[in-house]
Short mmCIF file of C-alpha atoms and ligand atoms in Angstrom, two decimals:
data_model
loop_
_atom_site.label_atom_id
_atom_site.label_comp_id
_atom_site.label_asym_id
_atom_site.label_seq_id
_atom_site.Cartn_x
_atom_site.Cartn_y
_atom_site.Cartn_z
CA MET A 176 16.25 68.29 -6.46
CA LYS A 177 19.59 68.68 -8.44
CA CYS A 178 21.85 66.16 -10.00
CA PRO A 179 24.64 65.32 -7.36
CA ARG A 180 27.23 65.13 -10.30
CA CYS A 181 26.54 67.89 -12.72
CA GLU A 182 24.02 69.92 -10.53
CA SER A 183 21.28 69.96 -13.54
CA LYS A 184 17.81 70.45 -12.45
CA PHE A 185 16.50 68.18 -15.04
CA VAL A 186 16.11 65.18 -12.89
CA ASN A 187 13.33 62.70 -12.77
CA VAL A 188 12.19 59.50 -10.94
CA MET A 189 13.24 56.69 -13.15
CA VAL A 190 11.87 53.93 -11.12
CA LYS A 191 10.43 52.82 -7.74
CA SER A 192 11.31 49.58 -5.93
CA PRO A 193 9.60 46.72 -7.49
CA VAL A 194 8.82 45.31 -4.00
CA GLY A 195 7.36 47.55 -1.37
CA ASP A 196 7.75 51.37 -1.32
CA VAL A 197 11.34 51.36 -0.01
CA TRP A 198 13.47 53.39 -2.60
CA GLU A 199 13.25 55.31 -5.82
CA VAL A 200 15.98 55.69 -8.45
CA TYR A 201 16.65 59.12 -10.14
CA LEU A 202 18.04 59.78 -13.58
CA CYS A 203 19.79 63.20 -14.43
CA ASP A 204 18.63 63.94 -18.07
CA THR A 205 21.79 66.20 -18.63
CA CYS A 206 24.57 63.74 -17.71
CA LYS A 207 22.75 60.49 -17.46
CA PHE A 208 23.89 60.02 -13.79
CA THR A 209 21.63 57.64 -11.70
CA TRP A 210 21.27 57.23 -7.82
CA ARG A 211 19.14 55.50 -5.33
CA SER A 212 17.33 57.50 -2.63
CA THR A 213 18.84 55.25 -0.04
CA GLU A 214 22.51 55.90 -1.02
CA GLY A 215 24.86 57.71 1.18
CA GLU A 216 25.22 61.51 1.11
CA ASN A 217 28.52 61.07 -0.62
CA ILE A 218 26.42 60.03 -3.67
CA THR A 219 23.17 61.89 -3.17
CA ASP A 220 24.10 65.30 -1.88
CA PRO A 221 25.58 67.64 -4.59
CA GLU A 222 27.58 69.36 -1.88
CA GLN A 223 29.29 66.22 -0.79
CA TYR A 224 29.68 64.60 -4.27
CA ASP A 225 33.57 64.24 -4.76
CA LYS A 226 34.91 67.26 -6.88
CA ARG A 227 37.09 64.99 -8.80
CA PHE A 228 34.20 63.25 -10.36
CA LYS A 229 31.80 66.34 -10.86
CA LEU A 230 31.04 67.00 -14.63
CA ASN A 231 30.41 70.14 -16.59
CA PRO A 232 27.86 69.71 -19.45
CA GLU A 233 29.41 72.45 -21.40
CA GLU A 234 32.37 70.00 -21.87
CA PHE A 235 30.50 66.97 -23.04
CA GLU A 236 30.76 67.85 -26.78
CA LYS A 237 34.59 67.60 -26.51
CA LEU A 238 34.53 63.99 -25.30
CA GLY A 239 35.62 61.24 -27.60
CA HIS A 240 33.21 59.07 -29.37
CA ILE A 241 33.68 55.19 -28.68
CA PRO A 242 33.44 53.88 -31.47
CA PRO A 243 33.56 56.70 -33.92
CA ILE A 244 30.39 57.07 -36.27
CA PRO A 245 31.42 56.27 -39.85
CA PRO A 246 30.40 58.25 -42.99
CA LEU A 247 27.07 57.17 -44.51
CA THR A 248 27.73 54.96 -47.59
CA LYS A 249 25.99 56.51 -50.75
CA ASN A 250 24.60 53.57 -52.64
CA LYS A 251 22.68 51.92 -49.76
CA MET B 129 30.22 17.45 -18.18
CA ALA B 130 29.08 17.70 -14.55
CA TYR B 131 26.89 20.74 -15.15
CA ARG B 132 24.80 22.11 -18.04
CA ASP B 133 24.14 25.75 -17.05
CA LEU B 134 24.59 28.33 -14.24
CA ARG B 135 22.15 26.72 -11.88
CA GLU B 136 23.81 23.34 -12.08
CA PHE B 137 27.25 24.80 -11.59
CA LEU B 138 26.08 26.64 -8.53
CA GLU B 139 24.81 23.34 -7.23
CA LEU B 140 28.33 21.77 -7.84
CA LEU B 141 29.97 24.74 -6.04
CA GLU B 142 27.74 24.31 -3.18
CA THR B 143 28.52 20.54 -2.73
CA GLU B 144 32.20 21.49 -2.95
CA LYS B 145 31.76 24.09 -0.32
CA GLN B 146 32.57 26.76 -2.72
CA LEU B 147 29.37 28.62 -2.38
CA VAL B 148 27.88 30.49 0.57
CA ARG B 149 24.24 31.90 0.85
CA ILE B 150 23.39 35.15 2.49
CA LYS B 151 19.68 34.83 3.66
CA ASP B 152 19.27 38.23 5.57
CA GLU B 153 18.07 41.15 3.69
CA VAL B 154 20.92 43.27 2.36
CA MET B 155 20.85 46.75 0.84
CA PRO B 156 21.59 47.11 -2.88
CA GLU B 157 24.26 49.74 -1.79
CA PRO B 158 26.75 49.52 -0.23
CA ASP B 159 26.30 45.81 0.67
CA LEU B 160 26.50 44.25 -2.76
CA SER B 161 29.66 46.04 -3.85
CA ALA B 162 31.17 45.18 -0.58
CA ILE B 163 30.21 41.37 -0.79
CA GLY B 164 31.79 41.33 -4.25
CA ARG B 165 34.94 42.90 -3.12
CA SER B 166 35.43 40.81 0.18
CA ALA B 167 34.77 37.41 -1.35
CA PRO B 168 37.94 37.15 -3.70
CA ASN B 169 40.10 38.40 -0.57
CA MET B 170 39.27 35.07 1.07
CA ASP B 171 41.47 31.87 0.74
CA SER B 172 39.66 29.21 -1.45
CA ALA B 173 37.13 32.19 -2.11
CA PRO B 174 33.46 31.00 -2.61
CA ALA B 175 30.79 32.26 -4.83
CA VAL B 176 28.20 34.23 -2.88
CA PHE B 177 24.51 33.78 -3.53
CA VAL B 178 22.53 36.70 -2.07
CA GLU B 179 18.91 35.74 -1.60
CA ASN B 180 17.14 38.75 -0.26
CA ILE B 181 17.79 42.21 -1.65
CA LYS B 182 15.75 45.07 -0.30
CA GLY B 183 13.13 46.30 -2.80
CA TYR B 184 13.98 43.55 -5.50
CA GLN B 185 12.30 40.27 -6.28
CA ASN B 186 15.25 38.11 -7.56
CA PRO B 187 18.58 36.99 -5.99
CA VAL B 188 22.07 37.84 -6.98
CA VAL B 189 25.14 35.72 -7.45
CA LEU B 190 28.62 37.21 -7.23
CA ASN B 191 32.15 35.97 -7.56
CA VAL B 192 31.34 32.74 -9.47
CA HIS B 193 34.83 32.68 -11.16
CA GLY B 194 36.54 34.46 -8.45
CA SER B 195 39.14 31.84 -7.20
CA TRP B 196 41.30 29.03 -8.42
CA GLN B 197 39.16 26.62 -6.78
CA ASN B 198 35.94 27.62 -8.68
CA HIS B 199 38.03 27.87 -11.89
CA ALA B 200 39.24 24.23 -11.57
CA LEU B 201 35.57 23.16 -10.79
CA MET B 202 34.61 24.78 -14.05
CA LEU B 203 37.21 22.72 -15.81
CA ASN B 204 35.77 19.57 -14.11
CA MET B 205 39.03 19.17 -12.24
CA PRO B 206 39.45 18.70 -8.49
CA LYS B 207 39.17 22.11 -6.62
CA ASP B 208 42.67 21.78 -5.38
CA THR B 209 44.31 21.53 -8.84
CA PRO B 210 47.44 23.83 -9.03
CA VAL B 211 47.06 26.63 -11.73
CA LYS B 212 49.81 25.21 -13.87
CA ASP B 213 47.76 21.82 -14.30
CA GLN B 214 44.71 23.84 -15.11
CA PHE B 215 46.75 25.86 -17.74
CA PHE B 216 47.70 22.39 -19.40
CA ARG B 217 44.36 20.83 -19.28
CA LEU B 218 42.83 24.09 -20.79
CA LYS B 219 45.37 23.96 -23.70
CA GLU B 220 44.44 20.19 -24.28
CA LEU B 221 40.66 21.27 -24.37
CA TRP B 222 41.42 24.34 -26.61
CA ASP B 223 42.94 22.10 -29.34
CA LYS B 224 39.54 20.23 -29.51
CA TYR B 225 37.87 23.40 -31.10
CA PRO B 226 35.43 23.26 -32.77
CA ILE B 227 32.54 21.24 -31.24
CA LYS B 228 29.40 22.67 -32.86
CA PRO B 229 26.32 23.48 -31.06
CA VAL B 230 22.86 21.89 -30.94
CA PHE B 231 19.69 23.89 -31.48
CA VAL B 232 16.68 23.43 -29.31
CA ASN B 233 13.12 24.71 -30.17
CA LYS B 234 12.08 27.75 -28.59
CA LYS B 235 9.21 26.17 -26.62
CA ASP B 236 11.74 23.93 -25.02
CA ALA B 237 14.44 26.41 -24.26
CA PRO B 238 14.32 27.20 -20.37
CA VAL B 239 15.29 30.91 -20.99
CA LYS B 240 11.71 31.26 -22.71
CA GLU B 241 9.87 30.16 -19.65
CA VAL B 242 8.66 33.94 -19.03
CA ILE B 243 8.45 36.44 -21.84
CA ILE B 244 7.99 40.23 -21.32
CA GLU B 245 7.06 42.53 -24.13
CA ASN B 246 5.08 45.38 -22.69
CA ASP B 247 6.13 47.81 -20.11
CA ILE B 248 9.72 46.72 -19.94
CA ASN B 249 11.43 47.41 -16.72
CA LEU B 250 14.85 46.15 -16.11
CA PHE B 251 14.41 46.61 -12.43
CA ASP B 252 11.55 44.15 -12.15
CA VAL B 253 13.82 41.27 -13.19
CA LEU B 254 17.45 42.39 -12.40
CA PRO B 255 18.45 43.56 -8.79
CA LEU B 256 20.66 46.28 -10.15
CA PHE B 257 23.44 48.16 -8.05
CA ARG B 258 26.19 50.40 -8.12
CA ILE B 259 29.67 48.43 -8.33
CA ASN B 260 32.10 51.31 -7.26
CA GLU B 261 31.43 54.57 -5.63
CA PHE B 262 32.05 57.05 -8.63
CA ASP B 263 30.50 54.68 -11.37
CA ALA B 264 28.07 56.68 -13.26
CA GLY B 265 25.18 54.30 -12.49
CA PHE B 266 24.39 50.57 -12.22
CA TYR B 267 26.35 48.26 -14.46
CA LEU B 268 26.05 44.96 -16.03
CA SER B 269 29.70 43.80 -15.69
CA LYS B 270 29.32 40.07 -16.83
CA ALA B 271 27.08 39.92 -19.77
CA LEU B 272 27.48 37.93 -22.80
CA ILE B 273 26.36 40.01 -25.91
CA VAL B 274 25.51 38.57 -29.18
CA SER B 275 25.42 40.34 -32.51
CA ARG B 276 25.79 39.59 -36.28
CA ASP B 277 27.51 41.21 -39.18
CA PRO B 278 24.73 42.97 -40.96
CA ASN B 279 26.60 42.71 -44.28
CA ARG B 280 26.90 38.93 -43.81
CA PRO B 281 23.60 38.18 -41.76
CA ASP B 282 23.48 34.39 -42.38
CA SER B 283 27.19 33.86 -41.32
CA TYR B 284 27.34 31.69 -38.06
CA ASP B 285 30.90 32.00 -37.68
CA GLU B 286 30.97 35.78 -37.99
CA GLN B 287 28.39 36.05 -35.31
CA ASN B 288 30.12 37.42 -32.13
CA CYS B 289 29.64 36.61 -28.41
CA GLY B 290 31.64 39.20 -26.32
CA THR B 291 31.54 40.94 -22.89
CA TYR B 292 31.12 44.66 -23.07
CA ARG B 293 30.33 46.83 -20.04
CA ILE B 294 26.69 47.99 -19.95
CA GLN B 295 25.35 51.10 -18.14
CA VAL B 296 21.74 51.01 -17.25
CA LYS B 297 20.15 54.40 -18.29
CA GLY B 298 16.25 53.94 -18.19
CA LYS B 299 13.80 51.36 -17.41
CA ASP B 300 14.34 49.93 -21.08
CA THR B 301 17.57 51.76 -22.26
CA VAL B 302 21.20 50.87 -21.52
CA ALA B 303 24.53 52.14 -22.85
CA ILE B 304 27.34 49.88 -24.44
CA GLN B 305 30.90 50.10 -24.80
CA PRO B 306 32.36 48.27 -27.99
CA LEU B 307 35.95 49.52 -28.34
CA PRO B 308 37.00 49.98 -31.90
CA PHE B 309 39.28 46.84 -32.00
CA HIS B 310 36.53 44.59 -30.71
CA ASP B 311 34.40 42.59 -33.01
CA ALA B 312 30.92 44.01 -32.17
CA ALA B 313 32.41 47.40 -33.31
CA ILE B 314 32.72 46.02 -36.64
CA HIS B 315 29.18 44.91 -36.70
CA LEU B 316 28.03 48.20 -35.52
CA ARG B 317 30.07 50.16 -38.19
CA ASN B 318 28.63 48.05 -40.86
CA ALA B 319 25.10 48.87 -39.59
CA GLU B 320 25.73 52.60 -39.01
CA GLU B 321 27.20 53.13 -42.49
CA LYS B 322 23.58 52.13 -43.71
CA ASN B 323 21.91 53.97 -40.93
CA GLU B 324 20.37 50.70 -39.71
CA ARG B 325 19.58 49.35 -36.22
CA LEU B 326 21.84 46.73 -34.99
CA PRO B 327 19.99 43.83 -33.30
CA ILE B 328 21.63 42.48 -30.06
CA ALA B 329 20.98 40.16 -27.31
CA ILE B 330 22.52 40.56 -23.66
CA CYS B 331 22.58 37.24 -22.17
CA LEU B 332 22.90 36.99 -18.27
CA GLY B 333 23.60 34.15 -16.05
CA ASN B 334 25.36 31.73 -18.16
CA ASP B 335 27.26 28.49 -18.11
CA PRO B 336 30.61 29.46 -16.71
CA VAL B 337 32.42 28.47 -19.93
CA LEU B 338 30.43 30.86 -21.83
CA SER B 339 31.50 33.81 -19.54
CA PHE B 340 35.04 32.66 -19.91
CA MET B 341 34.93 32.43 -23.81
CA ALA B 342 32.98 35.76 -24.07
CA SER B 343 36.13 37.57 -22.52
CA THR B 344 38.63 35.58 -24.56
CA PRO B 345 40.30 37.25 -27.39
CA ILE B 346 39.85 34.74 -30.63
CA ALA B 347 39.78 35.50 -34.26
CA TYR B 348 36.97 37.40 -35.85
CA VAL B 349 35.67 34.28 -37.74
CA GLN B 350 35.97 31.87 -34.78
CA SER B 351 32.87 31.01 -32.78
CA GLU B 352 32.94 31.43 -29.15
CA TYR B 353 30.12 28.88 -28.93
CA ASP B 354 32.36 26.27 -30.77
CA PHE B 355 35.01 26.98 -28.23
CA ALA B 356 32.77 26.68 -25.19
CA GLY B 357 31.70 23.25 -26.61
CA ALA B 358 35.43 22.22 -26.87
CA LEU B 359 36.03 23.39 -23.24
CA LYS B 360 32.86 21.27 -22.08
CA GLY B 361 33.44 18.25 -24.46
CA ALA B 362 30.03 18.64 -25.42
CA PRO B 363 27.80 20.99 -27.59
CA ILE B 364 26.41 24.26 -25.92
CA GLU B 365 22.55 24.33 -26.41
CA LEU B 366 21.34 27.25 -28.41
CA THR B 367 17.99 28.48 -29.44
CA LYS B 368 16.74 31.59 -31.63
CA ALA B 369 16.19 35.01 -30.12
CA GLU B 370 12.44 36.24 -30.34
CA ASN B 371 13.14 39.55 -32.30
CA SER B 372 16.02 38.58 -34.53
CA ASN B 373 18.19 35.94 -36.18
CA LEU B 374 20.54 35.79 -33.30
CA ASP B 375 21.65 32.49 -31.61
CA ILE B 376 21.48 32.70 -27.92
CA PRO B 377 22.10 30.18 -25.15
CA ALA B 378 18.95 28.08 -24.46
CA ARG B 379 19.87 27.70 -20.71
CA SER B 380 20.82 31.43 -19.74
CA GLU B 381 19.03 32.75 -16.79
CA ILE B 382 17.84 36.08 -18.49
CA ILE B 383 18.04 37.55 -22.03
CA LEU B 384 17.64 41.21 -22.84
CA GLU B 385 16.81 41.55 -26.52
CA GLY B 386 17.08 44.99 -28.29
CA TYR B 387 19.03 46.99 -30.85
CA ILE B 388 21.68 49.60 -31.05
CA GLU B 389 20.43 53.06 -32.18
CA PRO B 390 22.43 53.88 -35.32
CA ARG B 391 24.55 56.91 -35.32
CA VAL B 392 23.73 58.14 -31.76
CA ARG B 393 26.24 58.63 -29.03
CA GLU B 394 25.51 59.78 -25.47
CA ILE B 395 27.64 60.13 -22.22
CA GLU B 396 28.63 57.01 -20.66
CA GLY B 397 30.86 56.54 -17.62
CA PRO B 398 33.10 56.77 -15.67
CA PHE B 399 33.51 53.13 -14.52
CA GLY B 400 36.05 51.40 -12.14
CA GLU B 401 38.04 49.07 -14.46
CA PHE B 402 40.41 46.16 -13.98
CA PRO B 403 43.84 48.03 -13.66
CA GLY B 404 42.32 49.35 -10.35
CA SER B 405 41.55 52.81 -11.59
CA TYR B 406 38.59 54.70 -13.01
CA SER B 407 38.05 55.05 -16.80
CA GLY B 408 36.64 58.27 -17.77
CA ALA B 409 33.12 59.54 -19.40
CA ARG B 410 33.05 59.28 -23.18
CA LEU B 411 30.19 59.45 -25.67
CA GLN B 412 28.95 55.84 -26.43
CA PRO B 413 26.18 54.04 -28.23
CA ILE B 414 22.64 53.36 -26.81
CA VAL B 415 20.62 50.21 -26.83
CA LYS B 416 16.73 50.15 -26.64
CA ILE B 417 15.55 46.83 -24.86
CA THR B 418 12.46 45.56 -26.51
CA LYS B 419 11.96 42.18 -25.02
CA ILE B 420 12.88 40.14 -21.95
CA THR B 421 12.94 36.40 -21.73
CA HIS B 422 13.97 34.62 -18.65
CA ARG B 423 13.73 31.26 -16.67
CA LYS B 424 11.46 30.92 -13.58
CA ASN B 425 12.96 32.55 -10.55
CA PRO B 426 15.90 33.92 -12.48
CA ILE B 427 19.30 34.34 -10.93
CA PHE B 428 21.08 37.63 -11.70
CA GLU B 429 24.85 37.11 -12.03
CA ASN B 430 27.20 40.12 -11.95
CA LEU B 431 30.87 40.62 -11.09
CA TYR B 432 32.78 43.12 -8.79
CA LEU B 433 35.89 44.45 -10.53
CA GLY B 434 38.46 46.92 -9.01
CA MET B 435 41.95 46.79 -7.45
CA PRO B 436 43.23 43.46 -8.40
CA TRP B 437 42.70 40.56 -7.58
CA THR B 438 39.02 40.45 -8.06
CA GLU B 439 36.80 38.07 -9.92
CA ILE B 440 37.59 39.56 -13.36
CA ASP B 441 41.38 38.82 -12.89
CA TYR B 442 40.55 35.04 -12.44
CA LEU B 443 38.41 35.18 -15.42
CA MET B 444 40.82 36.72 -17.73
CA ALA B 445 43.80 34.88 -16.57
CA LEU B 446 44.47 31.80 -18.39
CA ASN B 447 42.36 32.98 -21.61
CA THR B 448 45.01 35.65 -22.07
CA SER B 449 48.03 33.18 -21.21
CA ILE B 450 46.94 30.29 -23.62
CA PRO B 451 46.99 32.23 -27.01
CA LEU B 452 50.33 33.73 -26.01
CA TYR B 453 51.68 30.45 -25.42
CA ASP B 454 50.35 28.96 -28.55
CA GLN B 455 51.95 31.80 -30.62
CA ILE B 456 55.35 31.47 -28.88
CA LYS B 457 55.61 27.80 -28.74
CA ARG B 458 55.48 27.52 -32.54
CA ASP B 459 58.94 29.11 -33.03
CA PHE B 460 60.45 28.41 -29.50
CA PRO B 461 59.56 24.63 -28.66
CA GLU B 462 61.63 24.98 -25.50
CA VAL B 463 58.84 27.04 -23.92
CA GLU B 464 57.19 25.30 -21.06
CA ALA B 465 54.47 27.50 -19.95
CA VAL B 466 53.16 31.30 -20.14
CA ASN B 467 51.75 33.27 -17.12
CA ALA B 468 50.12 36.34 -18.76
CA MET B 469 47.53 36.69 -15.90
CA TYR B 470 48.90 39.98 -14.32
CA THR B 471 46.76 42.93 -15.16
CA HIS B 472 45.40 41.29 -18.47
CA GLY B 473 49.12 40.46 -19.44
CA ILE B 474 50.81 43.74 -18.72
CA GLY B 475 53.04 41.55 -16.61
CA ALA B 476 54.02 38.14 -18.25
CA ILE B 477 56.25 35.34 -16.85
CA VAL B 478 57.64 32.66 -19.32
CA SER B 479 59.44 29.43 -18.48
CA THR B 480 61.58 28.04 -21.00
CA LYS B 481 64.57 25.70 -21.36
CA SER B 482 67.60 27.50 -22.86
CA ARG B 483 68.86 26.27 -26.29
CA PHE B 484 71.95 28.34 -25.98
CA GLY B 485 73.30 31.44 -24.33
CA GLY B 486 70.88 34.42 -24.51
CA TYR B 487 67.89 32.33 -25.35
CA GLY B 488 65.70 33.82 -22.62
CA LYS B 489 66.39 37.23 -24.09
CA ALA B 490 65.24 36.08 -27.58
CA VAL B 491 61.92 34.51 -25.95
CA ALA B 492 61.24 37.64 -24.25
CA MET B 493 61.45 39.54 -27.64
CA ARG B 494 59.12 37.11 -29.35
CA LEU B 495 56.49 37.75 -26.69
CA LEU B 496 56.89 41.24 -27.35
CA SER B 497 56.04 40.91 -30.80
CA THR B 498 52.83 38.90 -30.47
CA PRO B 499 49.59 40.69 -31.24
CA HIS B 500 48.78 40.80 -27.55
CA GLY B 501 52.22 41.17 -26.04
CA MET B 502 53.20 43.86 -28.48
CA SER B 503 50.94 46.53 -26.81
CA TYR B 504 49.83 45.02 -23.49
CA THR B 505 53.00 43.45 -22.03
CA LYS B 506 55.25 45.90 -20.21
CA ILE B 507 57.24 43.65 -17.67
CA VAL B 508 58.43 40.41 -18.86
CA ILE B 509 60.41 37.72 -16.79
CA ILE B 510 61.92 34.66 -18.26
CA VAL B 511 62.63 31.68 -15.94
CA ASP B 512 64.01 28.34 -16.40
CA GLU B 513 61.89 25.43 -17.39
CA PHE B 514 61.94 23.76 -13.89
CA VAL B 515 60.42 26.97 -12.35
CA ASP B 516 56.58 27.13 -12.40
CA PRO B 517 55.73 30.54 -13.61
CA PHE B 518 52.28 30.39 -11.83
CA ASN B 519 54.11 30.03 -8.49
CA LEU B 520 55.41 33.45 -7.55
CA GLU B 521 57.56 32.12 -4.57
CA GLN B 522 59.41 30.24 -7.24
CA VAL B 523 59.60 33.16 -9.45
CA MET B 524 60.99 35.31 -6.81
CA TRP B 525 63.41 32.59 -5.96
CA ALA B 526 64.71 32.77 -9.74
CA LEU B 527 64.81 36.56 -9.60
CA THR B 528 67.00 36.60 -6.36
CA THR B 529 69.32 33.78 -7.52
CA ARG B 530 69.63 33.90 -11.31
CA VAL B 531 69.62 37.67 -12.16
CA ARG B 532 72.74 39.64 -12.58
CA PRO B 533 71.27 43.16 -13.17
CA ASP B 534 74.41 44.27 -15.22
CA LYS B 535 73.75 41.74 -17.93
CA ASP B 536 70.21 40.17 -17.59
CA VAL B 537 68.08 43.27 -17.47
CA PHE B 538 67.32 45.57 -20.42
CA ARG B 539 64.85 48.21 -21.55
CA VAL B 540 63.12 49.01 -24.85
CA PRO B 541 62.21 52.68 -24.74
CA TYR B 542 59.05 54.00 -26.27
CA ALA B 543 57.53 51.01 -27.55
CA PRO B 544 53.72 50.44 -28.19
CA GLY B 545 51.74 50.42 -25.08
CA MET B 546 48.23 50.07 -23.47
CA PRO B 547 46.35 53.12 -22.64
CA LEU B 548 44.27 51.69 -19.66
CA ASP B 549 47.66 51.23 -17.95
CA PRO B 550 47.92 54.56 -16.02
CA SER B 551 51.60 54.54 -16.22
CA SER B 552 51.72 54.78 -20.13
CA GLU B 553 52.93 58.16 -20.85
CA PRO B 554 51.62 59.40 -23.54
CA ALA B 555 48.64 57.12 -23.24
CA GLY B 556 49.54 54.05 -25.38
CA MET B 557 53.17 54.03 -25.13
CA HIS B 558 55.60 52.74 -22.78
CA THR B 559 59.08 51.33 -22.22
CA LYS B 560 59.37 47.60 -21.95
CA LEU B 561 61.39 45.99 -19.19
CA VAL B 562 62.81 42.50 -19.82
CA ILE B 563 64.36 40.39 -16.79
CA ASP B 564 66.25 37.28 -17.95
CA ALA B 565 66.23 35.02 -14.73
CA THR B 566 67.30 31.82 -16.50
CA THR B 567 70.59 29.73 -15.60
CA PRO B 568 73.48 30.82 -18.02
CA VAL B 569 74.21 28.08 -20.64
CA ALA B 570 77.06 28.03 -23.22
CA PRO B 571 78.60 30.13 -24.55
CA ASP B 572 77.23 32.19 -21.66
CA PHE B 573 78.63 31.28 -18.19
CA GLY B 574 77.91 31.54 -14.56
CA ARG B 575 79.60 30.58 -11.35
CA GLU B 576 79.40 26.84 -10.67
CA CYS B 577 76.55 25.83 -8.51
CA GLU B 578 74.67 22.72 -7.66
CA LEU B 579 70.87 22.65 -7.10
CA LEU B 580 69.54 20.96 -4.08
CA GLY B 581 67.44 17.74 -4.74
CA THR B 582 64.48 16.40 -2.81
CA PRO B 583 64.68 13.68 -0.22
CA ILE B 584 63.84 10.06 -1.31
CA GLY B 585 60.13 9.27 -0.63
CA VAL B 586 58.74 12.88 -0.70
CA GLU B 587 56.04 11.80 -3.11
CA LYS B 588 54.73 8.82 -0.77
CA TRP B 589 54.96 11.16 2.31
CA SER B 590 53.21 14.12 0.67
CA GLU B 591 50.19 11.64 -0.13
CA ILE B 592 50.18 10.35 3.26
CA LEU B 593 50.02 13.76 4.99
CA ARG B 594 47.29 14.78 2.55
CA ASP B 595 45.11 11.85 3.39
CA LEU B 596 45.74 12.47 7.09
CA ARG B 597 44.45 15.99 6.88
CA LYS B 598 41.38 14.91 4.88
CA GLU B 599 40.75 12.52 7.70
CA GLY B 600 40.68 15.29 10.35
CA GLY B 601 44.52 15.02 11.56
CA ASN B 602 44.23 11.29 12.71
CA LYS B 603 42.45 12.35 16.01
ZN1 ZN C 729 23.77 65.33 -14.07
#
């Protein structure tokens, strides 16, 4: 299985439905996208996931920090 | 007060026919998102209680604040109270700040009925779902989040309760978005400077006035709990968290206790936001959940947000307007009311009496120099004191009969703006637009005109007609 959003192969089952065996939720270790097995193919299928919302993991480092990490104070 | 917590408020809504129940099983996606979107589109929109969600144990309630009727009931007013009257009632209650909370023992706090400390799994308790199609995952959009300043750990007043969006990233892990100008970011900075964990409590399913205050911009050293007490006219009941010194509402449905990992950022978003567009992915802090406490049969409260108007627009409407009114009224006592409820104050309408010619323009410039108006407000409309700024039919009347575009409209180019407004270019700068729709007074002048009056007996007949309808039309 591949992540529908960034197409990483590092995906895992995060959780199974607490009641009955009716769905699973998957987590992408690379881009932290989560999706449920019962969602539509617009969400679950990497081919059909909207191109405007695809992510390229190589660009993550360039993303801004909210909020910024402050410098460590020395005397503490 | 007619209610003490979310459950009692939902009972009140049901009695007032402002709550509907869905008993048939629904899917987490796409049904819950669609329900949350559909509810506020209705006239006199109800809260929606969804009892049975496929794969989950607990129910969800949506759109609790999502209509003026529900908002009036929150303020203990009749559900058909006009918005302007709710505004004045809120202003009256606001001035009763502070009403201090009372503390109840942990063993007596309903939110401690069930305590989970091993094998934490958020999905066991919360029926999580995707709010908008291209959200990065399942979000908590209506949580009250408590934190303390680690440099002043005993300061009750500097303890903060705010609403920050939360993305679920694991069975016991979530992401949080404290924007740099919000109070929780100050607490986090002070903890990260020392490389310490910052304890937080994520409180879900609250008394509606607590949700209201958590999204209100008040001063750093003011307590949201003391304001909520003022709005209720009675103290909020608090208790202590299990793992920290945090004060949490004793009657919440669910509390997630945990800590923010210091000096760690990880990808969060995108997420559909209140201007009706997505906000992009950024690197943001991570929260580890170490304990869950909840009431028996807990109710998960969440909200849909998206293309206005949705529930969040009702929640942020008057709590944005009141502080602006307070600040302008100090210097311009002729100001009657301020409506800053469109897209969080990006649009604002002020009604005022004009002391002398050009006064409306001066009022607009004062609004554009308040802390919120300076960056948020892009379009200001000023109307006469007898025009209800919350009634858009009346405001359109003022625009069509009181504005001469050659002298009543002006722009302030390249002024401070609001980056979430997708029209701000560059992000965070915009051009202000002021429209003075007041009647000219001396030394300004306009053509002679006489306003129409109302026929004698209108008040009496309005009441008779209202009563007839209540009785079913006199069949
Ligand atoms: Zn991915």
